[in-house]
mmCIF file of C-alpha atoms in Angstrom:
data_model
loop_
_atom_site.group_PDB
_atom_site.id
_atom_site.type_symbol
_atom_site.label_atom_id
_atom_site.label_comp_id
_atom_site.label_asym_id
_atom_site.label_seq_id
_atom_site.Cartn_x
_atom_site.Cartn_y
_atom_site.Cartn_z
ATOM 1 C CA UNK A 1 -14.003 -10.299 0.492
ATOM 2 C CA UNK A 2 -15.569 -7.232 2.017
ATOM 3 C CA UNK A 3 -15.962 -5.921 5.630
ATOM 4 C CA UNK A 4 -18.681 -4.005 6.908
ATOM 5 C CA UNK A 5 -18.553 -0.424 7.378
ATOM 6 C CA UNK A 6 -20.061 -0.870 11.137
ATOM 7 C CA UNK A 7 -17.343 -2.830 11.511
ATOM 8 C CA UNK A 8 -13.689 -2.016 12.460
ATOM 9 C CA UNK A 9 -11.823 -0.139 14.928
ATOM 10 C CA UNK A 10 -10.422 3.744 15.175
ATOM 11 C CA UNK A 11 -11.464 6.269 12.805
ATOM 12 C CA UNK A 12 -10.454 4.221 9.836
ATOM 13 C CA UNK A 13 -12.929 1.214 11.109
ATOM 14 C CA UNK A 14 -9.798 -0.654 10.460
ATOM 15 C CA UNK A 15 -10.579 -4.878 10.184
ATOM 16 C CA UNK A 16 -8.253 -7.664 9.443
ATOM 17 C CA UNK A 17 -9.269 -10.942 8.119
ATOM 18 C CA UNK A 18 -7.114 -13.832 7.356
ATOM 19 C CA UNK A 19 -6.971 -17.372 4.971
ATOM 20 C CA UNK A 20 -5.230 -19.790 3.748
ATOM 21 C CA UNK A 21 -5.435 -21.627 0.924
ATOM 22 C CA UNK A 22 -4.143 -25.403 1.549
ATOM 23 C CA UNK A 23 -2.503 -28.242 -0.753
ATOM 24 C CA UNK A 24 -4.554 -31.446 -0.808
ATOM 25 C CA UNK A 25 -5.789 -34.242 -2.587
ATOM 26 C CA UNK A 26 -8.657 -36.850 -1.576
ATOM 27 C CA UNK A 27 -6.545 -39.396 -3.225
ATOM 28 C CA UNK A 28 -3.646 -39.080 -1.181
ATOM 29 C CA UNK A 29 -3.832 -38.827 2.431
ATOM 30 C CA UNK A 30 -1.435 -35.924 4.025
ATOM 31 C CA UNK A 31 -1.207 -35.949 7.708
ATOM 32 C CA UNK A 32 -0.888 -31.901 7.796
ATOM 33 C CA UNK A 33 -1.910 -30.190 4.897
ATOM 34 C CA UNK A 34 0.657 -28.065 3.744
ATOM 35 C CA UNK A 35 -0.360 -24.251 3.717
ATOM 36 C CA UNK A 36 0.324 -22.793 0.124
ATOM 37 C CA UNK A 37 -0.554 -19.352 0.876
ATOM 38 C CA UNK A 38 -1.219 -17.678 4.677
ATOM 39 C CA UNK A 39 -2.217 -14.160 3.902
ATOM 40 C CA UNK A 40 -3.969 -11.280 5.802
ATOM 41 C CA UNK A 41 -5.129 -8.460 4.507
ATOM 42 C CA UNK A 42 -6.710 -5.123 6.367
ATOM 43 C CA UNK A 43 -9.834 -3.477 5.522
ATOM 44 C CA UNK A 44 -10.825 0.440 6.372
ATOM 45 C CA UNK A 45 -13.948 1.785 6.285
ATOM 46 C CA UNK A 46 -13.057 6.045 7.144
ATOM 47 C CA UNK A 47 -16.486 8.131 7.400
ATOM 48 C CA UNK A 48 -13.728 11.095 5.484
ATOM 49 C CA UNK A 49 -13.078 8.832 2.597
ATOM 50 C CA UNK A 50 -16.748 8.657 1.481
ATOM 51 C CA UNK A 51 -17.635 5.875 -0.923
ATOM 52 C CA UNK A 52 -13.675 4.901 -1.120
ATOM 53 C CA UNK A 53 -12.980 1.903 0.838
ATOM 54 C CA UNK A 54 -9.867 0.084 0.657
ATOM 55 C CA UNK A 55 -7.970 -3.030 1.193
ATOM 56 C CA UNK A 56 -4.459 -4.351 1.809
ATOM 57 C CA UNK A 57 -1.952 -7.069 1.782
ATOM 58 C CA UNK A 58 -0.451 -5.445 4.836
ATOM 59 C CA UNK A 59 2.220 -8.524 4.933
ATOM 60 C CA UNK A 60 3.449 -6.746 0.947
ATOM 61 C CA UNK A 61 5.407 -3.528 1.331
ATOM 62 C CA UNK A 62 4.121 -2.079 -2.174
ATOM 63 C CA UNK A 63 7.119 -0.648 -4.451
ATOM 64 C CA UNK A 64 7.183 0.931 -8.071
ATOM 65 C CA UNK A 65 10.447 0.584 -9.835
ATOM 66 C CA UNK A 66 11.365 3.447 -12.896
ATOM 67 C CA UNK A 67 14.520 3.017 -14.653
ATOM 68 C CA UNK A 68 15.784 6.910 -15.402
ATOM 69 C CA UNK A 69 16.857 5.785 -19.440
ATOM 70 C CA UNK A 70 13.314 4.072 -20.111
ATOM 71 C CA UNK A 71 12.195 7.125 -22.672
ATOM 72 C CA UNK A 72 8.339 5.284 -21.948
ATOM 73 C CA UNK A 73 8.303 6.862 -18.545
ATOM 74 C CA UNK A 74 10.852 9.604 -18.685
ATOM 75 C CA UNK A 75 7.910 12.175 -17.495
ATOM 76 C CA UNK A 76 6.970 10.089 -14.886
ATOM 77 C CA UNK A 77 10.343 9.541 -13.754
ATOM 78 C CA UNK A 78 11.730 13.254 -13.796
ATOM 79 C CA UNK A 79 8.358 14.573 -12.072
ATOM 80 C CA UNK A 80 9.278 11.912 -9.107
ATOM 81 C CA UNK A 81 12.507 12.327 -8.912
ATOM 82 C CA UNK A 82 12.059 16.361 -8.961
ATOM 83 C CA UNK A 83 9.160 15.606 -6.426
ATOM 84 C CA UNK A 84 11.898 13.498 -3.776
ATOM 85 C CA UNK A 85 15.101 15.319 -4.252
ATOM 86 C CA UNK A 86 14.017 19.050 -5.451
ATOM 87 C CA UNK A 87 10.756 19.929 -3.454
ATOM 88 C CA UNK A 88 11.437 23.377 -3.761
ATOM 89 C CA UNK A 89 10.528 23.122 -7.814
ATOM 90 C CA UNK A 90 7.132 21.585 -6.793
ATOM 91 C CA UNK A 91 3.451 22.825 -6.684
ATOM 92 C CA UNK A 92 2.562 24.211 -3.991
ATOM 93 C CA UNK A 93 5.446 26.043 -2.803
ATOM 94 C CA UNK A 94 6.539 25.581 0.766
ATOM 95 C CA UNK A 95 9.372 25.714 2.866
ATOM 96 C CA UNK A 96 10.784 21.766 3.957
ATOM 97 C CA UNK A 97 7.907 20.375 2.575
ATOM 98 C CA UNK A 98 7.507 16.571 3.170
ATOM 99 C CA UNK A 99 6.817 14.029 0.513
ATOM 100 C CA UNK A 100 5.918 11.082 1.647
ATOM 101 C CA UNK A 101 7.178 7.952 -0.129
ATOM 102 C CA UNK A 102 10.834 9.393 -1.116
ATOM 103 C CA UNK A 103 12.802 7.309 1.265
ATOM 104 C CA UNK A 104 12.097 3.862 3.410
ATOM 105 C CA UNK A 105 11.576 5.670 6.580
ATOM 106 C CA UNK A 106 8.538 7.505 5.438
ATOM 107 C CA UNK A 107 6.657 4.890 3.093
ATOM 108 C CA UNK A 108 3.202 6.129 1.359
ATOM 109 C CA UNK A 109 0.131 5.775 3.271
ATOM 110 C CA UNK A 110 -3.648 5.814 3.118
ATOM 111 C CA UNK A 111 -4.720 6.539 6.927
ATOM 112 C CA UNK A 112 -4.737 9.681 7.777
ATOM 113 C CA UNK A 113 -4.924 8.738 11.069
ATOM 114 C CA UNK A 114 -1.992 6.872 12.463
#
């Protein structure tokens, strides 16, 4: 699936599209066919993200789970937690800096538009 870039709405030329994908046979006659998947997924097309387009399930919040004693991602996991709970020890320095993603109230994000 792709959409257009001329496409879309707002900065991000933001475009959703949806499908289904159903359960039949032609040997056995359903009244309704039953829906086994009913998805959407967005599309952005933003002039500032040149060449990078992107798409979504929107309908999937998107999660990474690092257990703190798995010594195969121990740098990845002390760099994230450092990044979440000790910004001050971060690159670049600044005061109450933000990270986005540390907590469910402020979840990663592509748009830089809201």
């Amino acid at each position: 699936m792709t959409s257009p870039s001329a496409v879309g709405q707002g900065v991000e030329k933001v475009n959703f599209t949806r499908w289904q994908l159903l359960v039949g046979s032609p040997e056995i006659v359903v009244a309704n066919d039953v829906p086994l998947i009913d998805q959407t997924a967005r599309f952005d097309s933003a002039r500032y993200a040149t060449g990078k387009m992107g798409a979504i399930f929107n309908q999937v919040t998107p999660h990474l789970l690092y257990k703190r004693g798995d010594r195969t991602v121990t740098e990845s996991v002390n760099h994230i937690w450092r990044a979440c709970n000790k910004t001050e020890t971060t690159i670049p320095t600044v005061k109450n800096k933000h990270i986005p993603g540390c907590n469910k109230n402020t979840p990663l994000h592509r748009l830089y538009h809201p």
